[in-house]
Amino acid sequence: MEDFRWTYLQLCKEGGVEPQESVVAQLQDSRAAHSSRLDLSGHSLSTDTCSILARAFQKDAVFTEVSLSDCMLTEEGTKMLLAGLFHNISVKCLDLKGNNLRSTGAEVLGKLLGCNKTLHRLVLEWNALGVWEESFSLFCDGLASNNTLTHLDLRNNQINHHGASELALALRRNSTLQELDLRWNNIGLLGGRSLLEALQKNKSVIQLEMAGNNIPSDILKALEQSTGHNSEREFTLRESRNKTHVLSREIQSLKEEKGRQFLSLMETIDRQREEMGRSTKSSSAQIGQLQQALNERKSAINSLTAKLQMTEAALALSEQKGQSMGEVLCRMKAEKEEQKEQQSRLRKKQEEESSLREGKLHREIQNLMETNGQLRSKVEELECRCKSQQQQIFELKQELTNSTAELKMRLMKAEDRLESEKRRSKQALEDMEALRHKEVENVSQHLEESERALQERIFKLEAQRIQLEEELGKTKAAVVTERAQAEEELGKVRTQMRLEEQEHVSSLEEKLRSLRASMQQLQMHCSQQKQNISELQAKSSHQSVETDGLRRRIEELQQDLSGKEQEKMAEVSRVRVELLEQIGQLEADRTAQEGLKSKISALEREMKVLTNNHREVLLDKESEKSSLLEKLRLKEVEIQRMKEDEAQRASYLQSAILSYVQGSPLGRYSSPNK
C-alpha cells in the first residue's frame, strides 16, 4: 500500500497535477489497516485523478478489490481508468455502482473483459448500459470472449429485450460465468425467451436473478429449472471426476502394493540369510560371553572373601571403640558427681554465710533482692546452656542413629562400598569424640567462671558488710518489719533452687541413660554385621554351586546349538522351495495385472462412450422438455381463454334471465312485495 501511495504521488508530480486529498487520505487509511481493498466510493474523481490512477493500476500488484461506486465519473475519466486495468494482474473484484456509465463506458468495459485475465467479479448496478444498443452489443462481445469472470451484476441498467438477446448470444459462447444478476430491467417476454434458449446451450450459469423484468411466471420457472439442471450437471460432473480420480488412485495404490509385496519378499529372503549368519555369530559370541562371565564370577568371589576379612577387622576396631566410649562415659559420670559435690559445698557455704549475715545485714535486703534477680537470670542462662547441651546430645544421638542406618543400608545394597563407609564411620566417631571432649571442656570452663564470679561477689559482699555494720544501728527499727518478708522470699528462692537442682540432676541421668542406649545400639549393630558376614559366606558357597550349574548349562547349550544348526539348514531348503513357488505366483499375478489393465482401459472407453451418450440423451431430453413446456404454455393460454368465454356466456345468461323474469307477470307481482 505504501508503494501504491508513493507511485500515485510521484505520478502527480510528473504530470503536474495536484493530488486529491480524499484519495491520499483513503490510501493512508488502507495502508494503516494493511488491507488489500481500495475503497474510493463516494469520492468525486476528476479526469486528472482518473488518468493518474490508471497509470498507477498498470504498475499495481497489491490491491485485489477496488470499489469506485458513486464516484460521478465522466466519460473520459472512465475511459482512462478502465484502460489502466486492461493488463492489471492483481485486481479480482471491481465495483462501478452508480456512475451513470454510458456508451463509451460500455465500449471500454467490453474491451476490458476481452483483455483482462484476472477479473472474477464485476458490479455495474445503477448505470445506463442498456440504453445504447450498439455499445451494449460491444460489451456483450467482450463478455463472450472472457474466460475468467464468474459474477456479473447488471441490476437497474435499463436493459430491454434487444440487450437481453445480445446477452443470450454472449452466454452461448461464454463457459465461465456462474452468477448473473439482471433484476429491475425491462427484459420482457422476448428477452426472457432468448435467455431461456441461450441457457439450453450454456452449461455454466448456476444462478440467474430475473425479478422485476415483466417476464411471465412460466418463463421464470423455465429459467430456474435450466439453472437447476446446470447446477445438477456440474455436481454430477464433479462426482464423476472425483470417482475417476479415486479409481485411478486405487489402481495406482494396487500397483504400488504389488511392487511393495515383491520387494518385501526379496527383503525377507535377504533378512533370513542375514539372520542365519547372525545366529551362528551370536551363538559363538554367547559361548565366549558365558566363559567370560564364569571368570568374572570367580574374581568376584575372591574379592568378596577379601572384603569379608576387611569387615571382620573393621568390626574388631568398632568393638574396641565401643569399649573406649564406655570408659569415657564412666569418666563423665565421675566428673559430674564431683561437680555435684562442689555445688552442694558451695551452697552450704552460702547458706551459713546468709545465716550469719541475717542478724547483721538487714539493710542489704534490698540489694540482696537485686542480687537474687541477677542470680535468677544467671540460673536461666545456665538452664539455657543445659538445654543447648541436651539438644547437642540429641543431635549427636540422631547422627549416631543416621550413621548406623546408613551403614546398614550400604552393607545391604552395595558390598563394594564397605571400605568407604568404614572410613566415614571412623571419621564420624572421631568427630563425636572431639565434640564430647569439647563439651566437657566447655562445661568445666563454665564452672570455673562461675566459681570466679562467686568469689568476686564474696569479696564485694565482705566490703559491703563492713559498710553495712556501721549503718546497722540506724536501720534496726526499720528492718524488723522487713525481715519477715525477706525470710519468706528467701524460702521461696531456696525452694526454687532445690527444684532446679533436682531437674538438672534428672536431665543428667537421662543423658546417661541415652548414652547407655546408644552403646546397646552399637553392640546390636556389631552383632548384625557378624550376621551379615555369615550370610555373605553362605552366598559365596551358593555362588560356587551356581558356577557348577552354569558349566553344565554351557555344555547343554552347545548340544542345542548343534541341533539348531541342523534345523536351520532344513528350514533354509524349505524357504527356498517356498520362494520359488511365490515367484511363480508373482509372475501369474503380473499376467493378471496386465489383463486388469486392459480391462480398465476398456472400461474407461466404455465410460467415455456412456458419458457422450448421456450428454446426447440429456440434450434431447432438454429439447423435448422445452417443446413440452411451450405446448403446456399454449394449452394454459387456451384454457384461460375458454374460461373467459364461459364466464362471459354465464354473464350473458344471467342478464337474459333477469330481463325475462322482470318482463314476465311473476316479476311484476313480486316487485311490489319486495
XYZ file of C-alpha atoms in Angstrom:
674
model
C 0.000 0.000 0.000
C 2.865 2.396 0.699
C 4.308 1.689 -2.753
C 0.965 2.491 -4.426
C 0.666 5.745 -2.488
C 4.226 6.705 -3.353
C 3.673 5.907 -7.055
C 0.437 7.954 -7.032
C 2.228 10.986 -5.574
C 5.188 10.551 -7.902
C 2.912 10.381 -10.974
C 1.083 13.500 -9.779
C 4.402 15.351 -9.612
C 5.426 14.118 -13.045
C 2.074 15.102 -14.614
C 1.920 18.453 -12.852
C -1.380 17.567 -11.165
C -2.230 18.271 -7.561
C -3.041 15.023 -5.698
C -6.611 14.743 -4.497
C -6.735 14.908 -0.694
C -9.580 12.409 -0.299
C -7.713 9.816 -2.386
C -4.497 10.337 -0.410
C -6.383 10.000 2.886
C -8.057 6.784 1.747
C -4.702 5.353 0.661
C -3.279 6.294 4.076
C -6.170 4.503 5.867
C -5.755 1.370 3.774
C -2.016 1.404 4.488
C -2.651 1.691 8.240
C -5.162 -1.184 8.139
C -2.875 -3.351 5.943
C -5.888 -4.053 3.715
C -5.843 -5.308 0.122
C -9.080 -3.410 -0.648
C -9.118 0.108 -2.112
C -12.422 1.834 -1.269
C -12.950 5.152 -3.096
C -16.758 5.005 -3.065
C -18.489 8.337 -2.691
C -15.430 10.417 -3.765
C -15.907 12.558 -6.864
C -12.883 11.768 -9.034
C -11.731 14.214 -11.672
C -10.346 13.236 -15.087
C -6.779 14.057 -13.987
C -7.003 11.797 -10.919
C -8.556 9.078 -13.076
C -5.647 9.244 -15.543
C -3.075 9.092 -12.723
C -4.905 6.197 -11.020
C -4.969 4.363 -14.360
C -1.193 4.704 -14.664
C -0.804 3.555 -11.049
C -3.053 0.498 -11.625
C -0.826 -0.525 -14.535
C 2.032 -0.953 -12.028
C -0.039 -2.138 -9.053
C 0.224 -5.653 -7.663
C -1.248 -5.100 -4.160
C -4.992 -4.364 -4.317
C -7.336 -7.258 -5.116
C -10.617 -5.344 -4.618
C -11.347 -1.847 -5.987
C -14.607 -0.029 -5.130
C -15.458 3.033 -7.295
C -19.194 3.253 -6.590
C -20.942 6.640 -6.696
C -17.826 8.493 -7.887
C -19.585 10.590 -10.621
C -17.083 9.522 -13.256
C -17.034 11.357 -16.580
C -16.794 9.546 -19.911
C -13.120 10.460 -20.354
C -12.336 9.549 -16.749
C -13.985 6.133 -17.036
C -12.227 5.505 -20.335
C -8.798 6.310 -18.842
C -9.426 4.465 -15.584
C -10.652 1.264 -17.232
C -7.830 1.424 -19.808
C -5.388 1.260 -16.884
C -6.996 -2.016 -15.750
C -6.650 -3.778 -19.128
C -3.428 -5.571 -18.219
C -3.673 -5.477 -14.419
C -2.774 -8.755 -12.679
C -3.954 -8.229 -9.087
C -7.494 -6.766 -9.191
C -10.099 -9.539 -8.959
C -13.186 -7.566 -7.889
C -14.293 -4.239 -9.446
C -17.306 -2.210 -8.214
C -18.632 0.585 -10.533
C -22.057 1.043 -8.979
C -23.997 4.270 -9.588
C -21.597 6.035 -12.011
C -24.115 6.618 -14.861
C -21.910 4.825 -17.404
C -22.987 5.394 -20.986
C -21.914 4.335 -24.473
C -18.165 4.951 -24.037
C -18.205 3.208 -20.658
C -19.927 0.153 -22.157
C -17.406 0.008 -25.031
C -14.419 0.289 -22.664
C -15.908 -2.369 -20.363
C -16.201 -4.721 -23.369
C -12.540 -4.134 -24.176
C -11.635 -4.674 -20.508
C -13.414 -8.029 -20.440
C -11.668 -9.028 -23.654
C -8.151 -8.091 -22.421
C -8.134 -8.693 -18.642
C -7.403 -12.255 -17.458
C -7.715 -11.861 -13.646
C -11.076 -10.163 -13.018
C -13.619 -12.513 -11.349
C -16.357 -10.162 -10.086
C -17.814 -7.067 -11.818
C -20.580 -4.908 -10.259
C -22.349 -2.475 -12.675
C -25.509 -1.701 -10.702
C -27.415 1.571 -11.265
C -25.935 2.502 -14.643
C -27.477 3.037 -18.106
C -25.598 0.488 -20.216
C -28.719 -0.891 -21.920
C -29.829 2.418 -23.402
C -27.202 2.405 -26.172
C -27.701 -0.840 -28.087
C -24.517 -0.746 -30.182
C -22.223 -0.084 -27.213
C -24.019 -2.739 -25.170
C -23.502 -5.238 -28.009
C -19.751 -4.468 -27.824
C -19.907 -5.104 -24.067
C -21.591 -8.440 -24.756
C -18.894 -9.347 -27.307
C -16.231 -8.773 -24.654
C -18.213 -10.900 -22.188
C -18.412 -13.709 -24.761
C -14.624 -13.753 -25.213
C -13.875 -13.565 -21.467
C -12.712 -16.770 -19.699
C -12.237 -15.590 -16.091
C -15.354 -13.637 -14.997
C -17.669 -15.658 -12.709
C -20.019 -12.999 -11.238
C -21.703 -10.130 -13.154
C -24.152 -7.660 -11.582
C -26.298 -5.693 -14.132
C -29.146 -4.506 -11.926
C -31.030 -1.321 -12.899
C -29.251 -0.797 -16.259
C -32.372 -0.244 -18.495
C -31.725 -3.413 -20.485
C -34.572 -4.193 -22.921
C -35.317 -7.310 -24.989
C -32.656 -6.328 -27.610
C -29.978 -6.171 -24.883
C -31.225 -9.477 -23.487
C -30.844 -11.093 -26.923
C -27.256 -9.775 -27.094
C -26.596 -11.202 -23.619
C -28.066 -14.506 -24.764
C -25.638 -14.624 -27.707
C -22.753 -13.890 -25.313
C -23.881 -16.616 -22.890
C -23.915 -19.165 -25.703
C -20.194 -18.572 -26.250
C -19.173 -17.946 -22.622
C -18.351 -21.010 -20.485
C -17.112 -19.495 -17.195
C -19.850 -17.140 -15.940
C -21.707 -18.723 -12.993
C -23.798 -15.923 -11.428
C -25.735 -13.262 -13.407
C -27.965 -10.613 -11.774
C -30.465 -8.863 -14.158
C -33.025 -7.636 -11.658
C -35.070 -4.467 -12.224
C -34.581 -4.111 -16.001
C -37.031 -4.105 -18.968
C -36.238 -7.512 -20.496
C -39.840 -8.598 -21.054
C -41.241 -11.736 -22.691
C -38.995 -11.788 -25.779
C -35.851 -11.214 -23.769
C -36.781 -13.974 -21.340
C -37.320 -16.413 -24.222
C -33.955 -15.543 -25.785
C -32.211 -16.052 -22.427
C -34.030 -19.366 -21.973
C -32.821 -20.557 -25.385
C -29.277 -19.465 -24.534
C -29.324 -21.322 -21.201
C -30.280 -24.518 -23.005
C -26.819 -24.394 -24.601
C -24.898 -22.701 -21.775
C -23.986 -25.179 -19.021
C -22.021 -22.894 -16.657
C -24.636 -20.425 -15.313
C -25.839 -21.706 -11.941
C -27.626 -18.660 -10.511
C -29.754 -16.178 -12.504
C -31.729 -13.357 -10.847
C -34.602 -12.026 -13.044
C -37.008 -10.286 -10.657
C -38.688 -7.054 -11.768
C -38.358 -7.581 -15.543
C -42.020 -8.112 -16.587
C -41.312 -11.742 -17.504
C -44.152 -14.304 -17.284
C -44.020 -16.786 -14.461
C -43.732 -19.818 -16.760
C -40.564 -18.433 -18.378
C -39.131 -17.615 -14.938
C -39.801 -21.177 -13.821
C -38.205 -22.500 -17.011
C -35.122 -20.340 -16.358
C -34.934 -21.586 -12.785
C -35.212 -25.171 -13.999
C -32.441 -24.660 -16.553
C -30.129 -23.152 -13.927
C -31.038 -26.031 -11.610
C -30.147 -28.506 -14.373
C -26.838 -26.726 -14.840
C -26.063 -26.948 -11.133
C -27.032 -30.629 -11.071
C -24.902 -31.248 -14.145
C -21.903 -29.600 -12.526
C -22.482 -31.635 -9.396
C -22.607 -34.879 -11.418
C -19.509 -33.884 -13.363
C -17.663 -33.189 -10.100
C -18.754 -36.534 -8.712
C -17.650 -38.354 -11.876
C -14.305 -36.562 -11.747
C -13.872 -37.440 -8.118
C -14.785 -41.076 -8.807
C -12.363 -41.345 -11.721
C -9.686 -39.746 -9.558
C -10.414 -42.212 -6.761
C -10.313 -45.163 -9.189
C -7.011 -44.017 -10.625
C -5.640 -43.666 -7.101
C -6.816 -47.151 -6.184
C -5.257 -48.612 -9.328
C -2.006 -46.818 -8.558
C -2.129 -47.988 -4.941
C -2.695 -51.590 -6.095
C 0.319 -51.334 -8.379
C 2.404 -49.908 -5.574
C 1.230 -52.600 -3.159
C 2.165 -55.369 -5.608
C 5.580 -53.831 -6.077
C 5.989 -53.447 -2.334
C 4.986 -57.069 -1.744
C 7.560 -58.257 -4.264
C 10.229 -56.056 -2.686
C 9.211 -57.175 0.791
C 9.565 -60.824 -0.247
C 13.033 -60.163 -1.588
C 13.897 -58.289 1.600
C 12.614 -61.135 3.771
C 14.805 -63.571 1.825
C 17.827 -61.348 2.386
C 16.928 -60.861 6.045
C 16.600 -64.588 6.640
C 20.021 -65.138 5.118
C 21.477 -62.402 7.285
C 19.743 -63.798 10.365
C 21.245 -67.228 9.698
C 24.713 -65.712 9.650
C 23.966 -63.580 12.693
C 22.605 -66.548 14.646
C 25.812 -68.509 14.073
C 27.880 -65.496 15.104
C 25.688 -64.785 18.123
C 25.910 -68.422 19.311
C 29.699 -68.306 19.213
C 29.646 -64.908 20.928
C 27.302 -66.219 23.658
C 29.680 -69.096 24.399
C 32.559 -66.631 24.768
C 30.415 -64.377 26.970
C 29.478 -67.287 29.227
C 33.125 -68.169 29.681
C 33.909 -64.544 30.475
C 31.040 -64.488 32.985
C 32.451 -67.538 34.739
C 35.851 -65.883 35.013
C 34.264 -62.661 36.299
C 32.289 -64.544 38.955
C 35.443 -66.281 40.129
C 37.153 -62.925 40.506
C 34.040 -61.555 42.289
C 34.128 -64.461 44.778
C 37.778 -63.755 45.514
C 37.030 -60.072 46.037
C 34.131 -60.969 48.376
C 36.401 -63.123 50.536
C 38.874 -60.251 50.792
C 36.062 -57.867 51.713
C 34.851 -60.277 54.417
C 38.263 -60.230 56.000
C 38.306 -56.441 55.898
C 34.865 -56.256 57.524
C 35.953 -58.573 60.339
C 38.909 -56.318 61.076
C 36.617 -53.269 60.982
C 34.216 -54.931 63.417
C 37.053 -55.602 65.843
C 38.047 -51.944 65.676
C 34.456 -50.870 66.272
C 34.264 -53.107 69.368
C 37.446 -51.546 70.740
C 35.987 -48.093 70.114
C 32.801 -49.100 71.930
C 34.838 -50.126 74.954
C 36.715 -46.817 74.843
C 33.369 -44.988 74.667
C 32.197 -46.855 77.784
C 35.315 -45.761 79.669
C 34.714 -42.186 78.560
C 31.142 -42.394 79.865
C 32.352 -43.643 83.249
C 34.763 -40.723 83.454
C 31.982 -38.327 82.587
C 29.843 -39.782 85.401
C 32.638 -39.364 87.947
C 33.270 -35.790 86.831
C 29.600 -34.950 87.098
C 29.410 -36.392 90.652
C 32.400 -34.275 91.653
C 30.713 -31.214 90.174
C 27.556 -32.006 92.167
C 29.564 -32.261 95.407
C 31.300 -28.975 94.712
C 27.995 -27.257 94.040
C 26.491 -28.690 97.259
C 29.506 -27.466 99.263
C 29.236 -24.024 97.769
C 25.552 -23.897 98.567
C 26.202 -24.973 102.165
C 28.783 -22.224 102.495
C 26.379 -19.704 101.064
C 23.633 -20.823 103.471
C 25.988 -20.469 106.503
C 27.085 -17.051 105.332
C 23.497 -15.995 104.794
C 22.511 -17.194 108.313
C 25.404 -15.208 109.822
C 24.541 -12.150 107.766
C 20.817 -12.225 108.566
C 21.324 -10.740 112.002
C 23.866 -8.178 110.876
C 22.846 -7.111 107.390
C 19.164 -6.071 107.391
C 19.725 -3.062 105.196
C 21.242 -5.241 102.483
C 17.915 -6.990 101.930
C 17.033 -4.752 99.024
C 20.477 -5.194 97.483
C 20.182 -8.917 98.076
C 16.867 -8.895 96.268
C 18.609 -7.309 93.307
C 21.384 -9.837 93.536
C 18.754 -12.575 93.702
C 17.253 -11.261 90.437
C 20.699 -11.374 88.859
C 21.215 -14.864 90.170
C 17.874 -15.901 88.679
C 18.912 -14.515 85.295
C 22.181 -16.401 85.530
C 20.315 -19.538 86.542
C 18.142 -19.106 83.472
C 21.266 -18.724 81.375
C 22.626 -21.906 82.912
C 19.328 -23.641 82.126
C 19.528 -22.431 78.515
C 23.056 -23.746 78.312
C 21.922 -27.071 79.725
C 19.129 -27.193 77.191
C 21.555 -26.404 74.378
C 23.815 -29.177 75.652
C 20.826 -31.508 75.712
C 19.984 -30.549 72.147
C 23.571 -31.153 71.092
C 23.495 -34.561 72.748
C 20.190 -35.324 70.997
C 21.691 -34.261 67.676
C 24.670 -36.474 68.356
C 22.315 -39.359 69.050
C 20.491 -38.675 65.796
C 23.787 -38.558 63.948
C 24.741 -41.867 65.528
C 21.435 -43.440 64.514
C 21.680 -41.979 60.997
C 25.240 -43.217 60.604
C 24.233 -46.690 61.783
C 21.256 -46.759 59.413
C 23.432 -45.581 56.541
C 25.956 -48.278 57.336
C 23.238 -50.921 57.343
C 21.774 -49.751 54.019
C 25.173 -49.539 52.423
C 26.069 -53.022 53.587
C 22.782 -54.428 52.243
C 22.833 -52.556 48.907
C 26.464 -52.466 47.751
C 29.249 -54.596 49.194
C 31.854 -52.775 47.134
C 31.447 -49.565 49.223
C 32.321 -51.111 52.580
C 35.754 -49.530 52.797
C 34.482 -46.000 52.095
C 31.675 -46.406 54.638
C 34.127 -47.664 57.248
C 36.279 -44.612 56.743
C 33.274 -42.346 57.037
C 32.111 -44.123 60.208
C 35.613 -43.747 61.671
C 35.585 -40.045 60.891
C 32.112 -39.708 62.428
C 33.246 -41.451 65.619
C 36.337 -39.255 65.831
C 34.166 -36.188 65.333
C 31.828 -37.413 68.068
C 34.739 -37.922 70.465
C 36.120 -34.497 69.634
C 32.722 -32.922 70.204
C 32.346 -34.679 73.549
C 35.797 -33.541 74.670
C 34.914 -30.016 73.620
C 31.658 -30.148 75.537
C 33.415 -31.411 78.670
C 35.966 -28.607 78.384
C 33.198 -26.051 77.861
C 31.313 -27.298 80.958
C 34.488 -27.194 83.066
C 35.254 -23.679 81.809
C 31.734 -22.522 82.652
C 32.044 -23.970 86.166
C 35.414 -22.273 86.747
C 33.998 -18.963 85.527
C 31.012 -19.325 87.859
C 33.350 -20.048 90.816
C 35.415 -16.992 89.992
C 32.334 -14.838 89.766
C 31.101 -16.154 93.136
C 34.453 -15.449 94.791
C 34.417 -11.915 93.413
C 30.919 -11.452 94.761
C 32.059 -12.738 98.179
C 34.814 -10.125 98.337
C 32.384 -7.424 97.309
C 29.877 -8.584 99.911
C 32.534 -8.501 102.640
C 33.371 -4.930 101.686
C 29.711 -4.058 101.780
C 29.361 -5.848 105.152
C 31.919 -3.512 106.721
C 29.949 -0.561 105.433
C 26.646 -2.018 106.498
C 27.774 -2.813 110.071
C 28.317 0.887 110.577
C 24.754 1.576 109.437
C 23.084 -1.275 111.426
C 22.329 0.857 114.460
C 20.461 3.346 112.375
C 18.306 0.842 110.436
C 17.417 -1.883 113.037
C 13.998 -0.439 113.736
C 13.124 -0.247 110.002
C 14.429 -3.734 109.239
C 12.302 -5.584 111.844
C 9.183 -5.277 109.706
C 11.013 -6.177 106.507
C 12.703 -9.215 107.993
C 9.631 -11.412 107.767
C 9.157 -10.565 104.117
C 12.804 -11.260 103.344
C 12.608 -14.631 105.124
C 9.603 -15.606 103.051
C 11.338 -14.580 99.806
C 14.484 -16.453 100.814
C 12.406 -19.569 101.446
C 10.881 -19.266 98.017
C 14.303 -18.800 96.420
C 15.646 -21.839 98.272
C 12.764 -23.986 97.094
C 13.256 -22.794 93.510
C 16.993 -23.546 93.656
C 16.297 -27.026 95.037
C 13.784 -27.744 92.275
C 16.208 -26.523 89.622
C 18.974 -28.730 91.074
C 16.657 -31.720 91.010
C 15.685 -31.020 87.372
C 19.332 -30.656 86.359
C 20.184 -33.945 88.089
C 17.279 -35.691 86.325
C 18.405 -34.306 82.927
C 21.919 -35.578 83.524
C 20.541 -39.008 84.469
C 18.501 -39.037 81.243
C 21.623 -38.190 79.267
C 23.409 -41.110 80.877
C 20.527 -43.409 80.009
C 20.554 -42.243 76.388
C 24.280 -42.867 76.192
C 23.766 -46.368 77.563
C 21.047 -46.959 74.946
C 23.398 -45.774 72.188
C 26.016 -48.207 73.475
C 23.472 -51.010 73.303
C 22.576 -49.992 69.725
C 26.226 -50.106 68.748
C 26.507 -53.583 70.210
C 23.413 -54.629 68.239
C 24.951 -53.170 65.072
C 28.094 -55.219 65.649
C 26.019 -58.378 66.043
C 24.146 -57.556 62.826
C 27.426 -57.097 60.987
C 28.518 -60.518 62.186
C 25.280 -61.983 60.854
C 25.875 -60.256 57.515
C 29.323 -61.810 57.342
C 27.834 -65.254 57.872
C 25.245 -64.565 55.172
C 27.976 -63.491 52.753
C 29.840 -66.701 53.401
C 26.667 -68.675 52.641
C 26.195 -66.639 49.434
C 29.739 -67.416 48.325
C 29.093 -71.149 48.776
C 25.820 -70.822 46.871
C 27.575 -68.982 44.027
C 30.132 -71.756 43.737
C 27.240 -74.195 43.327
C 25.746 -71.899 40.666
C 29.026 -71.825 38.738
C 28.941 -75.618 38.523
C 25.361 -75.448 37.247
C 26.379 -72.832 34.650
C 29.138 -75.055 33.335
C 26.629 -77.854 32.862
C 24.255 -75.388 31.160
C 27.005 -74.356 28.725
C 27.517 -77.946 27.682
C 23.761 -78.362 27.151
C 23.630 -75.149 25.104
C 26.424 -76.372 22.852
C 24.442 -79.539 22.163
C 21.303 -77.478 21.465
C 23.252 -75.252 19.065
C 24.391 -78.212 17.029
C 20.754 -79.419 16.791
C 19.516 -75.922 15.853
C 22.064 -75.607 13.050
C 20.728 -78.775 11.502
C 17.146 -77.451 11.832
C 18.165 -74.148 10.234
C 19.642 -75.914 7.215
C 16.337 -77.792 6.754
C 14.372 -74.526 7.108
C 16.601 -72.821 4.524
C 15.872 -75.522 1.971
C 12.145 -75.296 2.727
C 12.203 -71.491 2.417
C 13.912 -71.748 -0.957
C 11.168 -74.033 -2.237
C 8.518 -71.624 -0.901
C 10.255 -68.670 -2.530
C 10.268 -70.419 -5.898
C 6.537 -71.028 -5.503
C 5.942 -67.374 -4.543
C 7.938 -66.182 -7.563
C 5.689 -68.287 -9.798
C 2.636 -66.811 -8.112
C 4.027 -63.298 -8.625
C 4.517 -63.951 -12.324
C 0.921 -65.164 -12.531
C -0.170 -62.001 -10.658
C 1.731 -59.895 -13.176
C -0.098 -61.518 -16.054
C -3.378 -60.985 -14.185
C -2.458 -57.319 -13.627
C -1.839 -56.871 -17.354
C -5.272 -58.368 -18.019
C -6.760 -55.999 -15.422
C -5.054 -53.044 -17.090
C -6.581 -53.987 -20.447
C -9.976 -54.362 -18.759
C -9.571 -50.969 -17.067
C -8.723 -49.306 -20.402
C -11.786 -50.960 -21.981
C -13.931 -49.787 -19.063
C -12.610 -46.251 -19.412
C -13.504 -46.300 -23.099
C -16.961 -47.560 -22.249
C -17.271 -44.776 -19.636
C -16.381 -42.178 -22.263
C -18.933 -43.636 -24.701
C -21.568 -43.723 -21.953
C -20.842 -40.114 -20.956
C -21.152 -38.984 -24.557
C -24.426 -40.917 -24.958
C -25.632 -39.482 -21.655
C -24.868 -35.953 -22.813
C -26.715 -36.514 -26.105
C -29.694 -38.011 -24.263
C -29.714 -35.049 -21.875
C -29.689 -32.615 -24.779
C -32.561 -34.488 -26.458
C -34.497 -34.538 -23.206
C -33.894 -30.819 -22.693
C -35.186 -30.052 -26.206
C -38.209 -32.262 -25.547
C -38.789 -30.510 -22.232
C -38.640 -27.098 -23.908
C -41.146 -28.201 -26.578
C -43.434 -29.696 -23.931
C -43.196 -26.527 -21.888
C -44.222 -24.452 -24.904
C -47.152 -26.828 -25.556
C -48.175 -26.563 -21.914
C -47.978 -22.799 -22.071
C -50.180 -22.751 -25.215
C -52.669 -25.109 -23.572
C -52.791 -22.936 -20.475
C -53.474 -19.894 -22.675
C -56.280 -21.759 -24.425
C -57.742 -22.896 -21.111
C -57.632 -19.341 -19.846
C -59.365 -18.126 -22.977
C -62.024 -20.858 -22.636
C -62.599 -19.842 -19.008
C -63.040 -16.227 -20.003
C -65.521 -17.216 -22.771
C -67.508 -19.347 -20.320
C -67.572 -16.501 -17.825
C -68.876 -14.123 -20.497
C -71.530 -16.652 -21.527
C -72.627 -17.098 -17.941
C -72.902 -13.335 -17.518
C -74.964 -13.094 -20.692
C -77.278 -15.878 -19.483
C -77.724 -14.226 -16.089
C -78.596 -10.878 -17.722
C -81.077 -12.557 -20.132
C -82.735 -14.498 -17.289
C -83.049 -11.375 -15.189
C -84.563 -9.392 -18.090
C -87.012 -12.228 -18.832
C -88.038 -12.511 -15.202
C -88.558 -8.770 -14.895
C -90.679 -8.710 -18.087
C -92.870 -11.656 -17.019
C -96.057 -11.210 -14.851
C -94.373 -13.070 -11.981
C -91.767 -10.372 -11.800
C -94.461 -7.680 -11.670
C -96.216 -9.354 -8.742
C -93.031 -9.984 -6.883
C -91.583 -6.495 -7.235
C -94.123 -4.605 -5.036
C -93.876 -7.254 -2.344
C -90.190 -6.642 -2.191
